[in-house]
């Protein structure tokens, strides 16, 4: 949204050319300038600049929705708002399960079962909607190389024996879980940024990253000077991209 | 009338031409007339007329200001301000200890900032306030609408629905106890659907969308004149990552703060911002301080800091022009933001000589 070109914000052609001579081509550049600078650059009067500012803002601003509309949307399709974890007390506390459209974080000391939980969620996501799943593919970004496909099949077979009664169904399920092994922060970030098209093409309904902390701790030593800033930079950038993906596609992450 | 040509709000090219042609004050311009102006400067007659109209408008505004006309200016005596402030409403938070500390609740026309570590209850309070602002006047509320600008994506509609239901139930209890006409009438319009439809939600993904939205807010508020609360949940989040140019960040933040102050004053709305905490590494220990730096601290009028003390959540009033600094505990229950219950209080909705502004203490139904 921010990188939207001014041309598409419906400003007049000559104004756009004039602004591009000052290297202002996107809405971002335009809105970052102060009033006086804008007047100098566009050569227009105070009130006209105000009107221009509003026009450009309208091109970038988010759409309004009332809370009521959001609730209606959620209640129209209750199954699509949560991915049930099949642990009843957990689901009750979470109001239905892992929420779709937002980030959920799982933390614990080592050995408590985080990776097992992630594997189970992957199985659940591939189940059809009628059985409480999401009926789609899963993207699993593994940084610790802890994912075991055999364990996946074991869980699927034991938990839902009636559904996974044939080998074919098992293959189908395993085919829809896409595993990516990333070992550095940079590659994790790159992978996250490239996910958008994959989500659409593979009909992904769940993204799991196991785990964020391990790769960050490996690379960034907080005792060194500049690393704290870089680490938080990496984390917030990754977080905002993931949030965007979660909300855009209404999937749990 | 002696206003300098260089200070008029005209296009810069025009201004340089006027100055180059020798015009010094607005009086000179007005004496020349549009035809003379167009000939001397080389602009069309229509443009010259426009220039003169702008000049006349400005000078008229100046004259009114110097003559001390009251409605054109923002000048008034402290007595008038006192009366205004006393008549002003507060938005209650449903935690009476916190309301007492704040002097009645979140004040209109002021910017309140809530800082705290993640998970301590900032968004909960914002959602509670968005519901509380809609409480009808006979129950002690301001009967307004709310604008919720979300940058972090932590707005959960179901949670707001829970809070709203609890609030409606609460008001119903009061109405049953009092049995007054206007209470029952107000209750008809104060329902879950109406509460949710008067919360206007904007989801801003980065700082440009936030800036754009704040520029457009005055128009939005003029259309929806009943808005009494603007919440910006997460003002720190879009500015904390990917910002190499710190001076640009300070400039944008200051501009934002000014815009919000103008909005708060003009539309008699309360502005609530939530901020994150960052660690300041001192000599031997590190402390948690509000994010966005020292200069941002000047933007908010009232600052609340939420923090943990073992497992108890505490709210500290850190900066306020009129109230004392103090700390109170609070709870986030399934009904929303509440007081911490002292153990020996029994619920009794009937024994009420209370005025509608005090809320009955209820035991939580867990």
XYZ file of C-alpha atoms in Angstrom:
619
model
C 0.000 0.000 0.000
C 2.693 2.423 0.904
C 4.666 1.836 -2.220
C 1.720 2.756 -4.361
C 2.771 5.002 -7.142
C 1.383 8.502 -7.110
C 0.215 8.092 -10.650
C -2.306 5.569 -9.460
C -3.516 7.880 -6.710
C -5.184 9.892 -9.446
C -3.022 12.947 -9.281
C -2.704 14.905 -12.468
C 0.006 13.902 -14.898
C 2.003 17.121 -14.753
C 1.942 17.084 -10.973
C 3.353 13.572 -10.974
C 6.089 14.574 -13.367
C 6.956 17.562 -11.275
C 7.120 15.461 -8.149
C 9.224 12.787 -9.790
C 11.779 15.424 -10.638
C 12.223 15.745 -6.884
C 12.348 11.960 -6.572
C 8.898 11.648 -5.083
C 7.192 8.808 -6.852
C 5.322 6.833 -4.223
C 2.682 7.721 -1.670
C 5.220 6.966 1.005
C 7.551 9.740 -0.163
C 4.649 12.148 -0.429
C 3.260 11.584 3.017
C 6.634 11.765 4.722
C 7.175 15.368 3.772
C 6.051 18.261 5.871
C 3.562 20.851 4.736
C 6.049 23.495 3.767
C 8.139 21.067 1.826
C 5.055 19.912 -0.031
C 4.154 23.462 -0.918
C 7.615 24.117 -2.233
C 7.705 20.945 -4.240
C 4.256 21.119 -5.760
C 4.164 24.863 -6.121
C 0.614 25.096 -4.893
C -1.118 27.057 -2.219
C -1.784 25.930 1.342
C -5.372 24.879 0.815
C -4.602 23.053 -2.397
C -1.853 21.139 -0.698
C -4.270 20.133 2.018
C -6.635 18.811 -0.595
C -3.822 16.932 -2.304
C -2.774 15.424 0.989
C -6.259 14.157 1.572
C -6.439 12.694 -1.902
C -3.190 10.820 -1.491
C -4.201 9.685 1.985
C -7.429 8.309 0.632
C -5.427 6.240 -1.805
C -3.408 4.670 1.008
C -5.752 4.537 3.925
C -7.323 1.285 5.053
C -10.981 0.592 4.614
C -13.336 1.046 7.498
C -15.406 -1.745 8.912
C -17.532 -1.728 11.991
C -17.006 -4.314 14.676
C -20.490 -5.578 13.943
C -19.645 -6.420 10.347
C -16.598 -8.307 11.528
C -18.657 -10.293 13.985
C -21.222 -11.152 11.346
C -18.495 -12.349 9.079
C -17.110 -14.556 11.795
C -20.455 -15.956 12.834
C -21.553 -16.704 9.289
C -18.776 -19.223 9.044
C -17.907 -20.354 12.537
C -15.801 -23.261 11.427
C -13.529 -21.007 9.470
C -12.701 -18.822 12.422
C -10.759 -21.413 14.391
C -8.790 -24.561 13.945
C -9.813 -26.848 16.736
C -6.941 -28.563 18.504
C -9.150 -31.510 19.539
C -8.057 -30.983 23.116
C -11.337 -29.937 24.606
C -10.172 -27.931 27.574
C -7.612 -26.098 25.448
C -10.241 -25.313 22.871
C -12.557 -23.980 25.519
C -9.911 -21.673 26.908
C -8.984 -20.488 23.420
C -12.637 -19.883 22.548
C -12.722 -22.479 19.837
C -9.166 -23.327 18.970
C -6.214 -21.743 17.258
C -7.637 -18.577 15.710
C -7.463 -18.103 11.992
C -6.069 -14.811 10.848
C -3.643 -14.198 13.675
C -0.343 -15.380 15.046
C -0.259 -17.890 17.833
C 2.932 -18.486 19.723
C 3.829 -21.682 21.487
C 6.616 -21.596 24.069
C 7.933 -24.014 26.614
C 11.125 -25.483 27.998
C 12.684 -28.129 25.785
C 11.055 -31.505 25.680
C 7.531 -30.451 26.549
C 6.032 -31.336 23.238
C 5.987 -28.267 21.025
C 7.119 -30.092 17.910
C 4.662 -32.887 18.609
C 1.897 -30.324 18.868
C 2.965 -28.786 15.588
C 2.967 -32.155 13.880
C -0.493 -32.870 15.179
C -1.782 -29.504 14.008
C -0.435 -30.277 10.566
C -2.417 -33.488 10.492
C -5.527 -31.674 11.677
C -5.219 -28.991 9.059
C -5.210 -31.512 6.245
C -8.407 -33.150 7.424
C -11.531 -32.139 5.547
C -13.700 -29.407 6.997
C -16.411 -31.868 7.934
C -14.055 -33.482 10.395
C -12.999 -30.214 11.973
C -9.941 -29.581 9.875
C -9.199 -26.927 7.308
C -9.007 -29.115 4.250
C -5.854 -27.609 2.868
C -2.108 -27.795 2.631
C 0.385 -26.954 5.331
C 3.666 -25.097 5.098
C 6.096 -26.259 7.746
C 9.288 -24.254 8.148
C 11.639 -26.333 10.207
C 14.768 -24.758 11.660
C 15.768 -27.486 14.060
C 15.423 -30.463 11.739
C 13.078 -31.970 14.270
C 10.288 -32.944 11.919
C 9.897 -36.657 11.513
C 7.666 -37.939 8.777
C 7.326 -41.328 10.407
C 5.941 -39.707 13.532
C 3.507 -37.828 11.324
C 2.146 -41.024 9.853
C 2.043 -42.637 13.279
C -0.056 -39.810 14.691
C -2.371 -39.794 11.720
C -2.896 -43.515 11.775
C -3.507 -43.776 15.506
C -5.593 -40.691 15.960
C -7.913 -41.054 13.029
C -7.814 -44.720 12.117
C -11.151 -44.610 10.359
C -10.167 -41.795 8.077
C -6.658 -42.863 7.267
C -7.617 -46.401 6.557
C -5.845 -46.686 3.270
C -2.288 -45.936 2.336
C -3.565 -43.695 -0.372
C -5.159 -41.330 2.104
C -1.916 -41.197 4.032
C 0.019 -40.345 0.929
C -2.480 -37.649 0.090
C -2.026 -36.113 3.468
C 1.729 -36.244 3.451
C 1.800 -34.753 -0.002
C -0.007 -31.690 1.225
C 2.461 -30.939 3.992
C 5.294 -28.908 2.495
C 8.429 -28.974 4.558
C 11.147 -26.354 4.242
C 14.392 -26.707 6.094
C 15.911 -23.313 6.756
C 18.966 -22.910 8.872
C 19.713 -19.193 8.981
C 17.721 -16.078 9.812
C 18.221 -14.658 6.371
C 16.856 -17.720 4.637
C 13.881 -17.883 7.007
C 13.021 -14.302 6.201
C 13.399 -14.890 2.506
C 11.225 -17.958 2.719
C 8.507 -16.084 4.616
C 8.502 -13.297 2.067
C 8.123 -15.721 -0.804
C 5.195 -17.512 0.762
C 2.439 -15.372 -0.655
C 2.307 -16.960 -4.085
C 2.780 -20.444 -2.721
C -0.154 -20.022 -0.400
C -2.413 -19.228 -3.294
C -1.113 -21.884 -5.650
C -0.987 -24.720 -3.145
C -4.120 -23.718 -1.209
C -2.276 -23.568 2.062
C -4.363 -23.351 5.189
C -1.771 -23.410 7.961
C 1.753 -22.068 8.402
C 3.986 -23.447 11.126
C 7.432 -22.147 12.015
C 9.348 -24.410 14.331
C 11.062 -22.607 15.862
C 11.834 -18.943 15.677
C 13.984 -18.752 18.767
C 16.501 -21.370 17.801
C 17.609 -19.715 14.619
C 17.636 -16.246 16.176
C 19.671 -17.339 19.146
C 22.182 -19.097 16.971
C 22.938 -16.030 14.936
C 22.520 -13.044 17.158
C 24.549 -12.813 20.296
C 22.983 -10.103 22.377
C 26.205 -9.187 24.069
C 27.613 -7.740 20.872
C 26.805 -4.110 20.194
C 24.754 -3.753 17.083
C 23.131 -7.151 17.260
C 20.210 -6.263 19.465
C 18.866 -3.813 16.949
C 19.399 -6.166 14.053
C 17.759 -9.011 15.857
C 14.661 -7.014 16.732
C 14.619 -5.725 13.187
C 14.581 -9.237 11.822
C 11.946 -10.361 14.285
C 9.578 -7.475 13.724
C 9.946 -7.674 9.981
C 9.200 -11.376 10.001
C 6.313 -10.835 12.392
C 4.688 -8.168 10.291
C 4.940 -10.249 7.113
C 3.455 -13.242 8.906
C 0.654 -11.128 10.321
C -0.100 -9.818 6.900
C -0.233 -13.350 5.481
C -2.378 -14.577 8.339
C -4.906 -11.808 7.942
C -4.924 -11.680 4.186
C -5.642 -15.362 3.784
C -7.431 -15.895 7.111
C -5.230 -18.775 8.079
C -3.639 -19.603 11.403
C 0.087 -19.207 11.764
C -3.377 45.271 6.878
C 0.320 45.566 7.137
C 0.760 41.871 6.597
C 3.812 40.933 4.588
C 3.259 39.387 1.208
C 5.688 36.599 1.975
C 3.483 35.247 4.741
C 0.324 34.810 2.715
C -0.772 31.239 1.918
C -0.224 31.478 -1.810
C 1.700 29.253 -4.141
C 5.426 29.820 -3.796
C 5.986 30.773 -7.416
C 3.316 33.418 -7.152
C 4.771 34.758 -3.981
C 8.237 35.182 -5.467
C 6.740 37.020 -8.400
C 4.834 39.371 -6.145
C 7.883 40.116 -4.093
C 9.983 40.610 -7.199
C 7.416 43.063 -8.538
C 7.898 45.138 -5.434
C 4.779 44.397 -3.394
C 5.617 44.413 0.267
C 2.426 44.344 2.237
C -1.072 43.068 1.727
C -2.292 46.639 1.636
C -0.330 47.275 -1.563
C -1.982 44.292 -3.181
C -5.469 45.348 -2.274
C -4.904 48.864 -3.563
C -3.801 47.680 -6.972
C -6.908 45.778 -7.922
C -7.092 42.668 -10.086
C -6.481 44.204 -13.476
C -3.443 46.113 -12.377
C -2.144 43.030 -10.598
C -2.532 40.846 -13.634
C -0.708 43.318 -15.827
C 2.178 43.838 -13.486
C 2.822 40.226 -12.683
C 1.775 38.578 -15.887
C -0.981 36.334 -14.554
C -4.514 36.057 -15.831
C -7.304 38.220 -14.413
C -9.012 35.234 -12.805
C -5.870 34.256 -10.988
C -5.367 37.838 -9.842
C -8.896 37.878 -8.480
C -8.288 34.658 -6.604
C -5.143 36.083 -5.081
C -7.003 39.144 -3.892
C -9.763 37.046 -2.393
C -7.248 35.006 -0.442
C -5.600 38.200 0.748
C -8.898 39.652 1.828
C -9.823 36.504 3.712
C -6.525 36.490 5.529
C -6.696 40.126 6.439
C -10.231 39.770 7.648
C -9.141 36.925 9.841
C -6.276 39.026 11.143
C -8.503 41.963 11.931
C -10.951 39.774 13.758
C -8.124 38.360 15.778
C -6.697 41.704 16.763
C -10.123 43.050 17.648
C -10.457 40.145 20.069
C -13.560 38.553 18.560
C -14.200 35.569 20.738
C -15.358 32.880 18.353
C -12.596 33.312 15.787
C -9.916 32.883 18.415
C -8.948 30.136 20.785
C -8.553 32.567 23.627
C -10.710 32.262 26.698
C -10.367 32.844 30.374
C -9.382 30.197 32.847
C -12.830 30.388 34.425
C -14.471 29.341 31.190
C -12.010 26.509 30.910
C -12.809 25.399 34.433
C -16.497 25.275 33.695
C -15.834 23.351 30.526
C -13.620 20.845 32.262
C -16.061 20.238 35.044
C -18.881 19.663 32.651
C -16.779 17.329 30.621
C -17.474 13.696 30.705
C -15.128 10.892 31.500
C -15.027 7.487 29.945
C -15.117 4.992 32.772
C -12.883 1.974 32.697
C -15.068 -0.258 34.900
C -12.211 -0.528 37.367
C -13.162 1.991 39.997
C -9.707 2.126 41.537
C -8.242 3.115 38.209
C -11.025 5.616 37.617
C -10.340 7.229 40.960
C -6.652 7.487 40.204
C -7.455 9.101 36.867
C -9.892 11.485 38.454
C -13.037 9.939 37.049
C -11.868 8.002 34.054
C -10.276 8.695 30.720
C -10.729 12.382 30.038
C -12.117 13.788 26.819
C -9.978 16.216 24.784
C -6.802 14.742 26.230
C -4.353 12.204 24.943
C -3.847 9.240 27.248
C -0.999 6.859 26.637
C -0.934 3.319 27.972
C 2.448 1.624 28.068
C 3.166 -1.894 29.116
C 4.869 -5.171 28.430
C 3.169 -7.561 26.052
C 0.227 -9.402 27.509
C -0.431 -7.108 30.418
C -3.808 -5.841 29.282
C -3.398 -2.751 27.121
C -5.559 -3.966 24.261
C -8.093 -5.257 26.782
C -8.417 -1.800 28.270
C -8.769 -0.283 24.813
C -11.549 -2.692 23.923
C -13.232 -1.985 27.266
C -13.064 1.746 26.621
C -14.478 1.330 23.124
C -17.520 -0.288 24.726
C -17.697 2.086 27.701
C -17.751 5.219 25.595
C -21.139 4.112 24.293
C -22.822 3.879 27.692
C -25.859 6.177 27.672
C -25.716 9.365 29.684
C -28.285 8.305 32.238
C -25.940 5.532 33.330
C -23.032 7.894 33.654
C -21.431 7.504 30.244
C -20.806 9.890 27.383
C -22.991 8.171 24.794
C -20.460 8.417 22.023
C -19.019 6.213 19.321
C -15.510 4.865 18.967
C -12.841 4.704 16.289
C -10.368 1.853 16.703
C -7.169 2.044 14.673
C -5.313 -1.225 14.958
C -1.702 -1.625 13.871
C -0.895 -4.910 15.538
C -3.908 -6.988 14.627
C -4.819 -7.832 18.201
C -8.445 -6.768 17.994
C -10.633 -9.815 18.616
C -14.269 -9.233 17.842
C -15.484 -12.078 20.004
C -13.752 -10.609 23.010
C -15.371 -7.233 22.380
C -18.704 -9.006 22.111
C -18.120 -10.591 25.528
C -17.183 -7.261 27.075
C -20.181 -5.575 25.501
C -22.566 -8.241 26.755
C -21.226 -7.871 30.277
C -21.620 -4.105 30.073
C -25.218 -4.356 28.860
C -26.031 -6.790 31.657
C -24.489 -4.431 34.150
C -26.620 -1.552 32.943
C -29.682 -3.748 33.010
C -29.014 -4.509 36.658
C -28.768 -0.820 37.453
C -31.957 -0.102 35.541
C -33.817 -2.803 37.434
C -32.638 -1.370 40.705
C -33.678 2.160 39.854
C -36.729 1.643 37.685
C -36.551 5.024 36.036
C -38.090 5.944 32.723
C -35.072 7.165 30.872
C -33.010 4.207 32.011
C -35.361 1.758 30.393
C -35.634 3.818 27.271
C -31.878 4.048 26.944
C -31.580 0.311 27.373
C -33.645 -0.276 24.273
C -30.974 1.245 22.080
C -28.037 -0.006 24.106
C -27.685 -3.535 22.832
C -24.913 -5.756 21.558
C -25.602 -4.992 17.895
C -25.677 -1.264 18.389
C -22.475 -1.307 20.410
C -20.625 -3.298 17.800
C -21.916 -1.237 14.914
C -20.644 1.953 16.486
C -17.056 0.790 16.769
C -15.326 1.870 13.573
C -12.354 -0.324 12.947
C -9.333 0.453 10.758
C -6.476 -1.941 10.256
C -3.232 -0.134 9.365
C -0.417 -2.375 8.216
C 2.438 0.090 8.216
C 3.229 3.625 9.205
C 2.183 5.119 5.891
C -1.321 3.747 6.255
C -1.364 5.062 9.802
C -0.292 8.539 8.676
C -2.825 8.523 5.857
C -5.586 7.451 8.200
C -4.763 10.162 10.733
C -4.823 12.773 7.956
C -8.254 11.580 6.954
C -9.589 11.369 10.512
C -10.848 14.972 10.782
C -13.126 14.461 7.793
C -14.317 11.151 9.167
C -15.030 12.696 12.546
C -16.992 15.545 10.990
C -19.190 13.004 9.264
C -19.584 10.879 12.379
C -19.927 13.646 14.901
C -20.839 11.359 17.764
C -17.375 9.852 17.998
C -15.924 10.494 21.425
C -13.027 8.091 21.485
C -10.155 7.431 19.122
C -7.990 4.462 20.028
C -4.699 3.835 18.277
C -3.663 0.393 19.422
C 0.028 0.002 18.912
C 1.463 3.326 17.896
C 4.959 2.007 18.411
C 4.752 -1.117 16.289
C 4.965 0.356 12.780
C 7.689 2.762 13.786
C 9.982 0.306 15.432
C 11.189 -1.774 12.596
C 12.762 -0.854 9.318
C 13.369 2.748 10.272
C 16.932 3.758 9.619
C 16.317 7.468 9.607
C 15.625 8.339 13.223
C 15.129 12.031 12.560
C 12.412 11.243 10.046
C 10.792 9.020 12.617
C 10.835 11.764 15.248
C 9.421 14.231 12.775
C 6.605 11.922 11.712
C 5.778 11.046 15.299
C 5.632 14.678 16.320
C 3.415 15.453 13.362
C 1.146 12.580 14.361
C 0.996 13.786 17.947
C 0.024 17.272 16.831
C -2.666 15.990 14.526
C -4.090 13.884 17.325
C -4.088 16.814 19.750
C -5.974 18.911 17.213
C -8.476 16.112 16.682
C -8.940 15.636 20.426
C -9.616 19.310 20.963
C -11.780 20.073 17.978
C -14.040 17.088 18.258
C -14.088 16.784 22.053
C -12.833 13.251 21.836
C -10.489 11.282 24.032
C -7.456 9.857 22.281
C -5.956 6.702 23.725
C -2.651 5.342 22.458
C -0.884 2.158 23.423
C 2.847 1.972 23.448
C 5.326 -0.821 23.848
C 8.132 -1.102 26.325
C 11.772 -1.248 25.513
C 14.760 -2.074 27.626
C 17.156 0.637 28.566
C 20.510 -0.863 29.463
C 21.927 1.136 32.321
C 25.208 0.896 34.213
C 24.514 -2.252 36.122
C 20.919 -3.136 35.390
C 18.379 -2.697 32.689
C 15.024 -1.052 33.124
C 11.862 -1.181 31.103
C 10.938 2.173 29.691
C 8.263 3.191 27.218
C 9.333 2.857 23.620
C 9.724 5.551 20.952
C 12.162 7.644 22.889
C 12.170 10.631 25.166
C 10.658 13.113 22.771
C 7.543 11.017 22.401
C 6.985 11.307 26.133
C 5.847 14.862 25.596
C 3.078 13.910 23.239
C 0.692 12.373 25.728
C -0.987 14.343 28.460
C -1.629 11.390 30.715
C 0.602 8.358 30.858
C -0.313 5.045 32.402
C 2.189 2.253 32.777
C 0.945 -1.302 33.203
C 3.268 -3.846 34.713
C 3.403 -7.122 36.576
C 4.247 -7.680 40.196
C 4.561 -11.453 40.595
C 1.201 -12.419 39.255
C -0.710 -9.255 40.018
C -1.240 -6.686 37.322
C -0.623 -3.134 38.394
C -1.389 0.168 36.756
C 0.708 3.195 37.601
C -0.262 6.726 36.751
C 3.057 7.991 35.568
C 2.304 11.417 34.191
C -0.753 13.548 34.718
C -1.283 17.292 34.987
C -3.913 17.076 37.675
C -3.724 13.774 39.503
C -1.250 12.304 41.917
C 1.073 9.464 40.956
C -0.220 6.210 42.329
C -0.438 2.516 41.604
C -3.532 0.345 41.659
C -4.089 -3.323 40.952
C -6.555 -4.476 38.331
C -7.887 -7.647 36.823
C -8.752 -8.804 33.388
C -11.730 -11.109 33.730
C -14.008 -12.762 31.264
C -16.231 -9.706 31.553
C -13.437 -7.344 30.739
C -11.366 -4.909 32.694
C -12.278 -4.954 36.347
C -11.177 -4.141 39.875
C -9.458 -6.623 42.034
C -12.137 -7.896 44.380
C -11.417 -7.677 48.077
C -12.479 -11.091 49.375
C -15.292 -10.095 51.779
C -17.568 -8.227 49.421
C -20.968 -9.730 48.773
C -22.994 -8.919 45.771
C -26.118 -6.968 46.346
C -27.634 -5.203 43.446
C -30.546 -3.942 45.465
C -28.893 -1.952 48.174
C -28.235 1.030 46.098
C -28.413 4.585 47.082
C -25.768 5.004 44.546
C -25.635 7.495 41.792
C -25.199 5.935 38.373
C -21.519 6.766 38.225
C -20.522 4.238 40.845
C -20.642 0.707 39.661
C -21.795 -2.032 41.992
C -19.056 -4.467 42.867
C -19.907 -7.832 41.535
C -18.388 -11.141 42.319
C -17.021 -12.701 39.217
C -19.014 -15.618 37.970
C -16.287 -17.986 36.949
